[in-house]
Short mmCIF file of N, CA, C and O in Angstrom, two decimals:
data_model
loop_
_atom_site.label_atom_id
_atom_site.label_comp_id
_atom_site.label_asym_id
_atom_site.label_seq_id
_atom_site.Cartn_x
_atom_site.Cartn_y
_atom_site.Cartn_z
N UNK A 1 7.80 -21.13 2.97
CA UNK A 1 7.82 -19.89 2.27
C UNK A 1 8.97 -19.91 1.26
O UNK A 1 10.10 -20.25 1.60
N UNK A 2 8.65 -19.52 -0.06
CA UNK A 2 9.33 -19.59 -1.12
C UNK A 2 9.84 -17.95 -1.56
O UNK A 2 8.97 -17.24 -2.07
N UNK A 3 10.82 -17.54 -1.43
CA UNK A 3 10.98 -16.28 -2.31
C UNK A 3 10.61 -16.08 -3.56
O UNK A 3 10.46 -14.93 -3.97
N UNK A 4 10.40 -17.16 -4.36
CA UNK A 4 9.52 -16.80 -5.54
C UNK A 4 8.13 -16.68 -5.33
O UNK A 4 7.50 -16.15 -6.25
N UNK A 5 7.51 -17.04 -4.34
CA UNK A 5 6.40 -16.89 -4.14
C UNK A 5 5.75 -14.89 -3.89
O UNK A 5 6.13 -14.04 -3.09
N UNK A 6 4.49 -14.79 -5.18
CA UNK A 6 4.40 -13.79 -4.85
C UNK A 6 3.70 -12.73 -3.43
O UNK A 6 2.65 -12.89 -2.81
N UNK A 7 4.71 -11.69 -3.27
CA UNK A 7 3.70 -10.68 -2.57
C UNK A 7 3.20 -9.65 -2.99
O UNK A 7 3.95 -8.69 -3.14
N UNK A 8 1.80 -9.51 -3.30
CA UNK A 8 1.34 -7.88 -4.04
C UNK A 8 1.31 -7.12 -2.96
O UNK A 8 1.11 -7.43 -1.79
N UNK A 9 1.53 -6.05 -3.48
CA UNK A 9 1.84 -4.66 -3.13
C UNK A 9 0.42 -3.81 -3.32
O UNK A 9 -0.22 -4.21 -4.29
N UNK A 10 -0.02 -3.05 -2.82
CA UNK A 10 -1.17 -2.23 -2.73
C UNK A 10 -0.90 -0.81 -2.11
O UNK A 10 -0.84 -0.75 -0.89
N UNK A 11 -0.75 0.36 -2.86
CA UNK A 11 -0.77 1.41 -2.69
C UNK A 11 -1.88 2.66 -2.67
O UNK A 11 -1.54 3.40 -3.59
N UNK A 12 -2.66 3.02 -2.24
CA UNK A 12 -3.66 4.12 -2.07
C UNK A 12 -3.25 5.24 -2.73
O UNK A 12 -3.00 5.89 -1.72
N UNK A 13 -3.03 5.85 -3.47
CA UNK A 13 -2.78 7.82 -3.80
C UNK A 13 -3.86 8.45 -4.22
O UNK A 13 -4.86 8.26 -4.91
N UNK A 14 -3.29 9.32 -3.52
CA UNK A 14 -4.43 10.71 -3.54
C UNK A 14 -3.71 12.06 -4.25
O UNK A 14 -2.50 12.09 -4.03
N UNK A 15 -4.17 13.08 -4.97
CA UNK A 15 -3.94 14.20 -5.30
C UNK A 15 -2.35 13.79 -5.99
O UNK A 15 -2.03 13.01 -6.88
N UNK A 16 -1.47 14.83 -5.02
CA UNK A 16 -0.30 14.79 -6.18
C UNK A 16 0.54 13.84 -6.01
O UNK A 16 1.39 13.69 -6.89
N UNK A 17 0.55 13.04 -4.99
CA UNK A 17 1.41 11.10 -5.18
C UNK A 17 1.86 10.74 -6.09
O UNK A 17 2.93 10.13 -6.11
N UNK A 18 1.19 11.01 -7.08
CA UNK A 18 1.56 9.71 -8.01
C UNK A 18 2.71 10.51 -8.74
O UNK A 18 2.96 9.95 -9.81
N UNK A 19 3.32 11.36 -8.57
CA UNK A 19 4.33 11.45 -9.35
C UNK A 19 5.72 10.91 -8.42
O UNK A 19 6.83 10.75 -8.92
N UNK A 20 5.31 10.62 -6.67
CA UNK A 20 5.97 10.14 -6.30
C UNK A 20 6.32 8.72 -6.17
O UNK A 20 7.29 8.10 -5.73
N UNK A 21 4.92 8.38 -6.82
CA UNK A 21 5.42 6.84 -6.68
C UNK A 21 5.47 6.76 -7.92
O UNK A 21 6.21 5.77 -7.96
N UNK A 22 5.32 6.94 -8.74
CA UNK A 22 5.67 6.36 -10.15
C UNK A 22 7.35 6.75 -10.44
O UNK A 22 7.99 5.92 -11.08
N UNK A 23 8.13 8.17 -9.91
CA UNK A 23 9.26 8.42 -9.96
C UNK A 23 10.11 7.67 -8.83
O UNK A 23 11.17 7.20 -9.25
N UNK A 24 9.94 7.55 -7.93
CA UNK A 24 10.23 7.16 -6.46
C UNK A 24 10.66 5.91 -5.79
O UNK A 24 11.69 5.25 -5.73
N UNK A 25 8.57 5.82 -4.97
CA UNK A 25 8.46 4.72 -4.28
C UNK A 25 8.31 3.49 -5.25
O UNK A 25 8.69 2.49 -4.65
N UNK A 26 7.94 3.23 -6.36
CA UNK A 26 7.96 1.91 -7.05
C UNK A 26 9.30 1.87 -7.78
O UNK A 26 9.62 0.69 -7.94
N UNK A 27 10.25 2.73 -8.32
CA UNK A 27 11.31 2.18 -8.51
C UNK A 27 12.58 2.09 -7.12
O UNK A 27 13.80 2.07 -7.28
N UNK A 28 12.00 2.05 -6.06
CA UNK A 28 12.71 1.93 -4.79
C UNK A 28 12.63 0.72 -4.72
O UNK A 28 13.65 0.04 -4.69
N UNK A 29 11.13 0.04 -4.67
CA UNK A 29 10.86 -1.17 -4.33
C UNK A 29 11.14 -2.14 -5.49
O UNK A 29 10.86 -3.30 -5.18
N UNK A 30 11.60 -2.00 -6.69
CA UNK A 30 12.17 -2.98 -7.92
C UNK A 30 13.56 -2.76 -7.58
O UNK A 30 14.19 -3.77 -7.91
N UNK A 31 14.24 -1.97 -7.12
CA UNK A 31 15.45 -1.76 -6.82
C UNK A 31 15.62 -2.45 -6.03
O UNK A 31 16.30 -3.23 -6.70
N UNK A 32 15.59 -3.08 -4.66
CA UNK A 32 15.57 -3.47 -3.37
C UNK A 32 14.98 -5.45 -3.50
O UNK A 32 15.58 -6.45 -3.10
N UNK A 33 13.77 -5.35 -4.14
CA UNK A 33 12.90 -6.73 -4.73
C UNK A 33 13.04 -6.73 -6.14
O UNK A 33 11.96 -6.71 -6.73
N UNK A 34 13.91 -6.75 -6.77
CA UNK A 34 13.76 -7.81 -8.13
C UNK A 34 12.75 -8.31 -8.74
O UNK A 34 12.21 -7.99 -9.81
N UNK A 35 12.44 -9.41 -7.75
CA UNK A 35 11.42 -10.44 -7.50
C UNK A 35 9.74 -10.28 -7.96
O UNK A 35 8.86 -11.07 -8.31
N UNK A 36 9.87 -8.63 -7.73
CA UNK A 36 8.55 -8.28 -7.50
C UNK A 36 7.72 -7.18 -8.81
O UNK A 36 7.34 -6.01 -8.89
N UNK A 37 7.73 -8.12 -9.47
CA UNK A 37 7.00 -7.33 -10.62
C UNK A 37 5.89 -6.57 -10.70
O UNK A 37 4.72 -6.96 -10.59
N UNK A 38 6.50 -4.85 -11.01
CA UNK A 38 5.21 -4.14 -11.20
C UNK A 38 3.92 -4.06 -11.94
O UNK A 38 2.91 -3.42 -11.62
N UNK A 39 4.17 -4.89 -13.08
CA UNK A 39 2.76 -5.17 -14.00
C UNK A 39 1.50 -6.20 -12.95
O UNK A 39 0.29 -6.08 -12.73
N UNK A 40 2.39 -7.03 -12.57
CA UNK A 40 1.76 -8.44 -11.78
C UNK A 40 1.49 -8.08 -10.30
O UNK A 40 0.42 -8.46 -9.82
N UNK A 41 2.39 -7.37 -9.50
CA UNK A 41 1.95 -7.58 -8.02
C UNK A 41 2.10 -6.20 -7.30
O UNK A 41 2.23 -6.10 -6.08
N UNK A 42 2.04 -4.98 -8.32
CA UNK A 42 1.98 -3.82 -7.59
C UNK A 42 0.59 -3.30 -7.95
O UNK A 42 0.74 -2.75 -9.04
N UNK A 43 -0.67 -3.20 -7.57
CA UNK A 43 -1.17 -2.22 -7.20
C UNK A 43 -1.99 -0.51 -7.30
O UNK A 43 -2.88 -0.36 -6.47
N UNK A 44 -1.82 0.23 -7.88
CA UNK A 44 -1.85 1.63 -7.43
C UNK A 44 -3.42 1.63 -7.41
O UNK A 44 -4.04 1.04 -8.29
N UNK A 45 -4.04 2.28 -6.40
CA UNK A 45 -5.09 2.73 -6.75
C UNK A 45 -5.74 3.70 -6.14
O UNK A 45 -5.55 3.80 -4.93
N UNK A 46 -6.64 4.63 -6.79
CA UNK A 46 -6.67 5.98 -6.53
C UNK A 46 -8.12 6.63 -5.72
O UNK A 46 -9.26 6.46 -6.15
N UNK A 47 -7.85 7.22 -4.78
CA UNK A 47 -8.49 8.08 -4.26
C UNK A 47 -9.99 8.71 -5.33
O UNK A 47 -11.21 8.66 -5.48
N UNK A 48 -9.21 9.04 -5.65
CA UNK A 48 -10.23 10.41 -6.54
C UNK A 48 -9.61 10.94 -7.55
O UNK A 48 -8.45 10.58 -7.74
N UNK A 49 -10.25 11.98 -8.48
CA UNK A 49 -9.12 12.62 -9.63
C UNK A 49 -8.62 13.49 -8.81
O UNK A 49 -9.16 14.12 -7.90
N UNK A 50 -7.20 13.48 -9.34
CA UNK A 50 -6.20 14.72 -8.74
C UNK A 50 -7.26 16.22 -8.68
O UNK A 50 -8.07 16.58 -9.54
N UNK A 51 -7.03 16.69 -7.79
CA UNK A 51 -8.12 18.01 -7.52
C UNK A 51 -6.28 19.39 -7.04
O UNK A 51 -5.32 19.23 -6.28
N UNK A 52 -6.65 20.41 -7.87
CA UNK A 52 -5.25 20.86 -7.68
C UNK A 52 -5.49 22.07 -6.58
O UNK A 52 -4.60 22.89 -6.33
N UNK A 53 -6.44 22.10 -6.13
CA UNK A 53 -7.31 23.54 -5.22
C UNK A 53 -6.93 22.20 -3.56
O UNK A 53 -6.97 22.65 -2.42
N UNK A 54 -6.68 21.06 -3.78
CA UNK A 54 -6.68 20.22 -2.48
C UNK A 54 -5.52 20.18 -1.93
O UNK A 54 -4.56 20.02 -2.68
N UNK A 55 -5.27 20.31 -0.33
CA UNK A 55 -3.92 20.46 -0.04
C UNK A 55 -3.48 19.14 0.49
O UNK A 55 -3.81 18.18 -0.21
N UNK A 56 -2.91 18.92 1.43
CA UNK A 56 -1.84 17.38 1.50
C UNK A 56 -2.82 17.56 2.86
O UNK A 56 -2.90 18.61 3.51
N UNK A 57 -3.78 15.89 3.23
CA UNK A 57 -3.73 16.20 4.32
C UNK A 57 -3.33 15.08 5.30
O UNK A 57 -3.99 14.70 6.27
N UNK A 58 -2.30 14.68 4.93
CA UNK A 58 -1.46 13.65 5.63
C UNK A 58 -1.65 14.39 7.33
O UNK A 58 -1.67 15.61 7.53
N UNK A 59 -1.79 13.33 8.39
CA UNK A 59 -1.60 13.60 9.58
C UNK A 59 -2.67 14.44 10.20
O UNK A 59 -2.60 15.05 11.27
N UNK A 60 -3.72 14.37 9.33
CA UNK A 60 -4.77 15.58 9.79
C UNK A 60 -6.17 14.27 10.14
O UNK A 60 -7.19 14.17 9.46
N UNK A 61 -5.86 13.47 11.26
CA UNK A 61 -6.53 12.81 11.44
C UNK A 61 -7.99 13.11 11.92
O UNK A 61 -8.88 12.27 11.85
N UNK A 62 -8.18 14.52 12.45
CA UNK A 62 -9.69 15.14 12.85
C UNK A 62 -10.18 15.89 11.97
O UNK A 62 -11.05 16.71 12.25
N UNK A 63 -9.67 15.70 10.70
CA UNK A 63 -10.50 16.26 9.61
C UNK A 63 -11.29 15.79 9.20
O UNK A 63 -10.85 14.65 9.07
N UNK A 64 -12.44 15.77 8.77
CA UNK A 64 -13.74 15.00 8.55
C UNK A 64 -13.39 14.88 6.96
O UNK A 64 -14.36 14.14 6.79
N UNK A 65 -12.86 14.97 5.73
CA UNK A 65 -12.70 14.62 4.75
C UNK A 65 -11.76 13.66 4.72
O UNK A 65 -11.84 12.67 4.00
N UNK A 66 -10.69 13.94 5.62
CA UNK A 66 -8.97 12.94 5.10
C UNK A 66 -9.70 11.44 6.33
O UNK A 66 -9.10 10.36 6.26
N UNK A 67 -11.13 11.59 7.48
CA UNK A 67 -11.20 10.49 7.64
C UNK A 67 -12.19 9.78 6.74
O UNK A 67 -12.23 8.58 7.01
N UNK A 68 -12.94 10.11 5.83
CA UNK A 68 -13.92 9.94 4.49
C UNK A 68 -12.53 9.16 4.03
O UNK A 68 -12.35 7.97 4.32
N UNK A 69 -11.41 10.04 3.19
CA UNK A 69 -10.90 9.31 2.58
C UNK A 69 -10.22 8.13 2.87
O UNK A 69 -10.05 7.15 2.15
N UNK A 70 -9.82 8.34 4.17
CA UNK A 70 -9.49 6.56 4.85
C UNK A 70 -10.17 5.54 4.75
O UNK A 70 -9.84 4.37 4.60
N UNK A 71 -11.76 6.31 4.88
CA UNK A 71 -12.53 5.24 4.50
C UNK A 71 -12.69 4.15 3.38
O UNK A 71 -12.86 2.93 3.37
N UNK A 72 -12.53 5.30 2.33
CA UNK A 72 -12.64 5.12 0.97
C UNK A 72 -11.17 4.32 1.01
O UNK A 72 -11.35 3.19 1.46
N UNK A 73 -9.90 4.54 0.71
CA UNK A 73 -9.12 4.03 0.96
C UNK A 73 -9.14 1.97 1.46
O UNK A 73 -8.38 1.06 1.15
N UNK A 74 -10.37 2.04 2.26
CA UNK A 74 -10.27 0.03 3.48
C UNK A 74 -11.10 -0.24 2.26
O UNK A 74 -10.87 -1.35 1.78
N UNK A 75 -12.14 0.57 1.55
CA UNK A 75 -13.25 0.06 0.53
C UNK A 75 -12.02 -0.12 -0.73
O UNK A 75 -12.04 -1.24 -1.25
N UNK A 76 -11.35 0.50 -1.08
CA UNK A 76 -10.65 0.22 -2.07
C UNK A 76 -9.72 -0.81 -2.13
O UNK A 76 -9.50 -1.61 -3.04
N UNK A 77 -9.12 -0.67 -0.88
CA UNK A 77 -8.07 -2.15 -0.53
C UNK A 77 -8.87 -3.67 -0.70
O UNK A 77 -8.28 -4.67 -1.11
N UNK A 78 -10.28 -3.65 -0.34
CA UNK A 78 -10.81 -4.70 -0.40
C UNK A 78 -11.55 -5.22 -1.72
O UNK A 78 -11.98 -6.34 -1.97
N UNK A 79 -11.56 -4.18 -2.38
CA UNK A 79 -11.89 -4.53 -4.07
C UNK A 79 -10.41 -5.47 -4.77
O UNK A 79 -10.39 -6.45 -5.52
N UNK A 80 -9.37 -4.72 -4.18
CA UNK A 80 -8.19 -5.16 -4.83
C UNK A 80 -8.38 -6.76 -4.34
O UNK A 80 -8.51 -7.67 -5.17
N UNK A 81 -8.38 -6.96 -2.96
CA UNK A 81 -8.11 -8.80 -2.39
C UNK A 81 -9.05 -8.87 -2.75
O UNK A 81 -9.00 -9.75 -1.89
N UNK A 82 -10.41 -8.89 -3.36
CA UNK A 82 -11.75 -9.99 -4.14
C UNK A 82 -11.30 -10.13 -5.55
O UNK A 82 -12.10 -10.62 -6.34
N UNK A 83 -9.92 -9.69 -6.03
CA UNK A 83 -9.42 -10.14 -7.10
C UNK A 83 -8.36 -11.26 -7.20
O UNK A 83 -8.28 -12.24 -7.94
N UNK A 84 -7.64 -10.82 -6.29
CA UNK A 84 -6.49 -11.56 -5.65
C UNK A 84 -7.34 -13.52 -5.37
O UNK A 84 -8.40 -13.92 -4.90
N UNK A 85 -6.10 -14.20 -5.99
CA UNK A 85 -6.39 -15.33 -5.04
C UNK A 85 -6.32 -15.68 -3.40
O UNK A 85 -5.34 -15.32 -2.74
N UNK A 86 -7.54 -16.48 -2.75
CA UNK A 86 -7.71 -16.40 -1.40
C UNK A 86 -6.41 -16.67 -0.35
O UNK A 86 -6.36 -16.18 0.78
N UNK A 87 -5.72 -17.24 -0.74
CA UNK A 87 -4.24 -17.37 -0.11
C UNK A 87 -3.33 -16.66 -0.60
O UNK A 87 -2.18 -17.06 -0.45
N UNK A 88 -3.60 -15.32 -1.38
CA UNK A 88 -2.20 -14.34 -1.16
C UNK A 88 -1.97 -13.34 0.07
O UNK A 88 -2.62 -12.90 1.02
N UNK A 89 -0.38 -13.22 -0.59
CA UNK A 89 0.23 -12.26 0.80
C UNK A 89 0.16 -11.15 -0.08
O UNK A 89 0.55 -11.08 -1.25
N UNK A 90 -0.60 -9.94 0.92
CA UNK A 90 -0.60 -8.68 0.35
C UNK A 90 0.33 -8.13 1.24
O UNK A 90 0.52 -8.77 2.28
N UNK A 91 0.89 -7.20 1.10
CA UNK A 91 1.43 -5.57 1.64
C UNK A 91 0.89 -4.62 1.58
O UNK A 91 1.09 -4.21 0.44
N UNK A 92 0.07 -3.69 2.28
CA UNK A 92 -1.03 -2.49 2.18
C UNK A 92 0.21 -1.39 2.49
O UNK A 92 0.84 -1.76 3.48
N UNK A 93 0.70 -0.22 1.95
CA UNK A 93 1.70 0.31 1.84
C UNK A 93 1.24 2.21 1.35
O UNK A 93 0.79 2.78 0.36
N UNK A 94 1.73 2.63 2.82
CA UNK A 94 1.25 4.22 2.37
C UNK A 94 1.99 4.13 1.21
O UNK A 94 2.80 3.23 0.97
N UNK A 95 1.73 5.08 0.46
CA UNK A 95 2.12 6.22 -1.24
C UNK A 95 3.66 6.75 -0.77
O UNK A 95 4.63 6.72 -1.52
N UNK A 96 3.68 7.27 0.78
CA UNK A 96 5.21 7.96 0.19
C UNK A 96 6.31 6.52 1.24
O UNK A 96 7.08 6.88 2.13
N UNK A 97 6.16 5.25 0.92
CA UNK A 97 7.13 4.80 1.73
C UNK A 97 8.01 4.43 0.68
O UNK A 97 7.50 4.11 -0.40
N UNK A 98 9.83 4.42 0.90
CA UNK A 98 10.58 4.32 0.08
C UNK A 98 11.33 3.00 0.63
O UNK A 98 11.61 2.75 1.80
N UNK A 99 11.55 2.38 -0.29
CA UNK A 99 12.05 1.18 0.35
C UNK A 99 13.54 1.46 0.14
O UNK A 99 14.01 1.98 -0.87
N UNK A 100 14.28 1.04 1.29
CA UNK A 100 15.57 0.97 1.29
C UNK A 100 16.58 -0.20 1.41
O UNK A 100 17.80 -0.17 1.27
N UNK A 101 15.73 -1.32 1.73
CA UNK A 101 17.08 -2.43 1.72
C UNK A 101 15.17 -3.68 1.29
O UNK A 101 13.98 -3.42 1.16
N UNK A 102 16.19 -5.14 1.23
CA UNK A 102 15.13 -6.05 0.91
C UNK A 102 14.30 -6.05 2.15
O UNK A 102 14.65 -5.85 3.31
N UNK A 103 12.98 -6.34 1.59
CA UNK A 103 11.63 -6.92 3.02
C UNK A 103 10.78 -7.52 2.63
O UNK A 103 9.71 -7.24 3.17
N UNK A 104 10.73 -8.58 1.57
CA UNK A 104 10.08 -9.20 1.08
C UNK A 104 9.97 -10.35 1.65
O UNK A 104 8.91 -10.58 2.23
N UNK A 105 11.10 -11.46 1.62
CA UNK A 105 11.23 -12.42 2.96
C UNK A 105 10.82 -11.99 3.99
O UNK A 105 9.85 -12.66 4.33
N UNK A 106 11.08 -11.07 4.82
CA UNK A 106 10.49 -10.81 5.93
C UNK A 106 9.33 -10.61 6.01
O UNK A 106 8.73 -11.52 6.58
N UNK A 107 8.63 -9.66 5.62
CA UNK A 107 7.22 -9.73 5.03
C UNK A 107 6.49 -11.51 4.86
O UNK A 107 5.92 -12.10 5.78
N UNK A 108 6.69 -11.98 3.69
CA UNK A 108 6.42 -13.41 3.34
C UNK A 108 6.29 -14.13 4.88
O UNK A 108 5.18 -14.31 5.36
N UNK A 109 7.61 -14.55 5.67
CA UNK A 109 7.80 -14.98 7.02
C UNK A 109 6.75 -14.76 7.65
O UNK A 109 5.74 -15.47 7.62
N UNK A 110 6.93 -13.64 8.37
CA UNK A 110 5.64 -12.75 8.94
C UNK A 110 4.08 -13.31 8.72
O UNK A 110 3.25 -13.67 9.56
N UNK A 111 3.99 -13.23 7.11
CA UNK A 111 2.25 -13.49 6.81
C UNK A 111 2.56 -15.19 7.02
O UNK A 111 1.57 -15.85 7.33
N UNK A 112 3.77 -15.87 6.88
CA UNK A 112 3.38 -17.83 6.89
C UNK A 112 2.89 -17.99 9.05
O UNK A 112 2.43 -18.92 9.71
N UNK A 113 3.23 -16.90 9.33
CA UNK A 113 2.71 -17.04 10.94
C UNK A 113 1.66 -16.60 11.18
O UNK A 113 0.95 -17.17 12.01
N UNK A 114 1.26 -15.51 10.54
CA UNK A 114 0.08 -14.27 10.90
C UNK A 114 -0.77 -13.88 10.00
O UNK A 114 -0.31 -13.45 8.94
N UNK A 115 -2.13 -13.92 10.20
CA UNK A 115 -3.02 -13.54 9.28
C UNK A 115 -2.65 -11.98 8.86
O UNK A 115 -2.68 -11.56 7.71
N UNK A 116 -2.34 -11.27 9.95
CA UNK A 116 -2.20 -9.58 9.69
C UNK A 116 -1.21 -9.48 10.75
O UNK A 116 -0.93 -10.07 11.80
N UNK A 117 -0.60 -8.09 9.79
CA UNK A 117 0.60 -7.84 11.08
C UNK A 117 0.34 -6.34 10.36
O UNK A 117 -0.25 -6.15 9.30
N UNK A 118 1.05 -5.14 11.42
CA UNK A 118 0.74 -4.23 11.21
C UNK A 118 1.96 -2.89 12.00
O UNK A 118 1.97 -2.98 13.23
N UNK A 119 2.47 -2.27 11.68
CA UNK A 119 3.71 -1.55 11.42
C UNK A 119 3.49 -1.30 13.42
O UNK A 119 2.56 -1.43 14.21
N UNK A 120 4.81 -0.95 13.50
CA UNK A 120 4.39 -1.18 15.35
C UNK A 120 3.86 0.69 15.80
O UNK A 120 3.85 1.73 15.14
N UNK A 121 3.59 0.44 16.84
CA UNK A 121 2.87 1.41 17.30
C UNK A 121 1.35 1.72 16.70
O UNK A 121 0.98 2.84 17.08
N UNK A 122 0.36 1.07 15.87
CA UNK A 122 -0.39 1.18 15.13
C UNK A 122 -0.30 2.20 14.00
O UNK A 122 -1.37 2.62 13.55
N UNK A 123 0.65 2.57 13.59
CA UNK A 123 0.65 3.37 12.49
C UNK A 123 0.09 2.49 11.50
O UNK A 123 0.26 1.28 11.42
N UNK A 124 -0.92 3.61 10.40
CA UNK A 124 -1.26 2.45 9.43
C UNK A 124 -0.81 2.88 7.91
O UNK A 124 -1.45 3.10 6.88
N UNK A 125 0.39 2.88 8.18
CA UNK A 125 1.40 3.17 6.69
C UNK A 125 2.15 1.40 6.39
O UNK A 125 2.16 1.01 5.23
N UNK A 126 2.61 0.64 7.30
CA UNK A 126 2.45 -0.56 7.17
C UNK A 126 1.47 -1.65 7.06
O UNK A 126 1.38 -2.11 8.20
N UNK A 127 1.02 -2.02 6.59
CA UNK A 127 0.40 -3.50 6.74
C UNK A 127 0.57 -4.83 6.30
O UNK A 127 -0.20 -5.71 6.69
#
């Protein structure tokens, strides 16, 4: 494993996100990774058009729309890797995570052992 070697980044947003990751979570993660260029290995991709009548429904796992949009969400992640070359390391990464110190090596490490690894306790804001 090479630290120049890339890892893309893949982010999901829905409704009003994107002002957090465009202000936020992606200059957290250039802050922290250098390495990791947002034109080339970040990602964003979207839910649906922003709808402003829609409320946040983070954590509302028995809602029959926010599990639609999860759905939509594994369909979208997998459009992104049939672009990707067959041996990259992705990062699947909820919208509001802020990065605070480097995890890119670690990450990298991780995928040269493991096909998938996945944030502990099954939360699926890591992947």
């Amino acid at each position: 494993m090479a630290i120049d070697q890339p890892l893309y980044i893949v982010m999901f947003v829905e409704g009003e996100y994107d002002k957090l990751l465009k202000d936020i979570v992606v200059p957290s993660i250039i802050k922290v990774e250098p390495t990791i260029d947002p034109s080339r290995h970040i990602f964003l991709i979207r839910g649906s058009d922003p709808d402003p009548e829609r409320f946040d429904w983070a954590g509302m796992t028995d809602y029959m729309p926010y599990k639609e949009l999860m759905r939509l969400r594994i369909e979208r992640y997998e459009k992104v890797l049939q672009r990707l070359p067959l041996d990259s390391k992705v990062l699947f990464l909820d919208c509001d995570i802020i990065a605070t110190s480097p995890f890119k090596q670690e990450i990298l490490h991780y995928l040269d052992h493991y096909d998938f690894v996945m944030q502990s306790s099954y939360i699926a804001g890591i992947w």
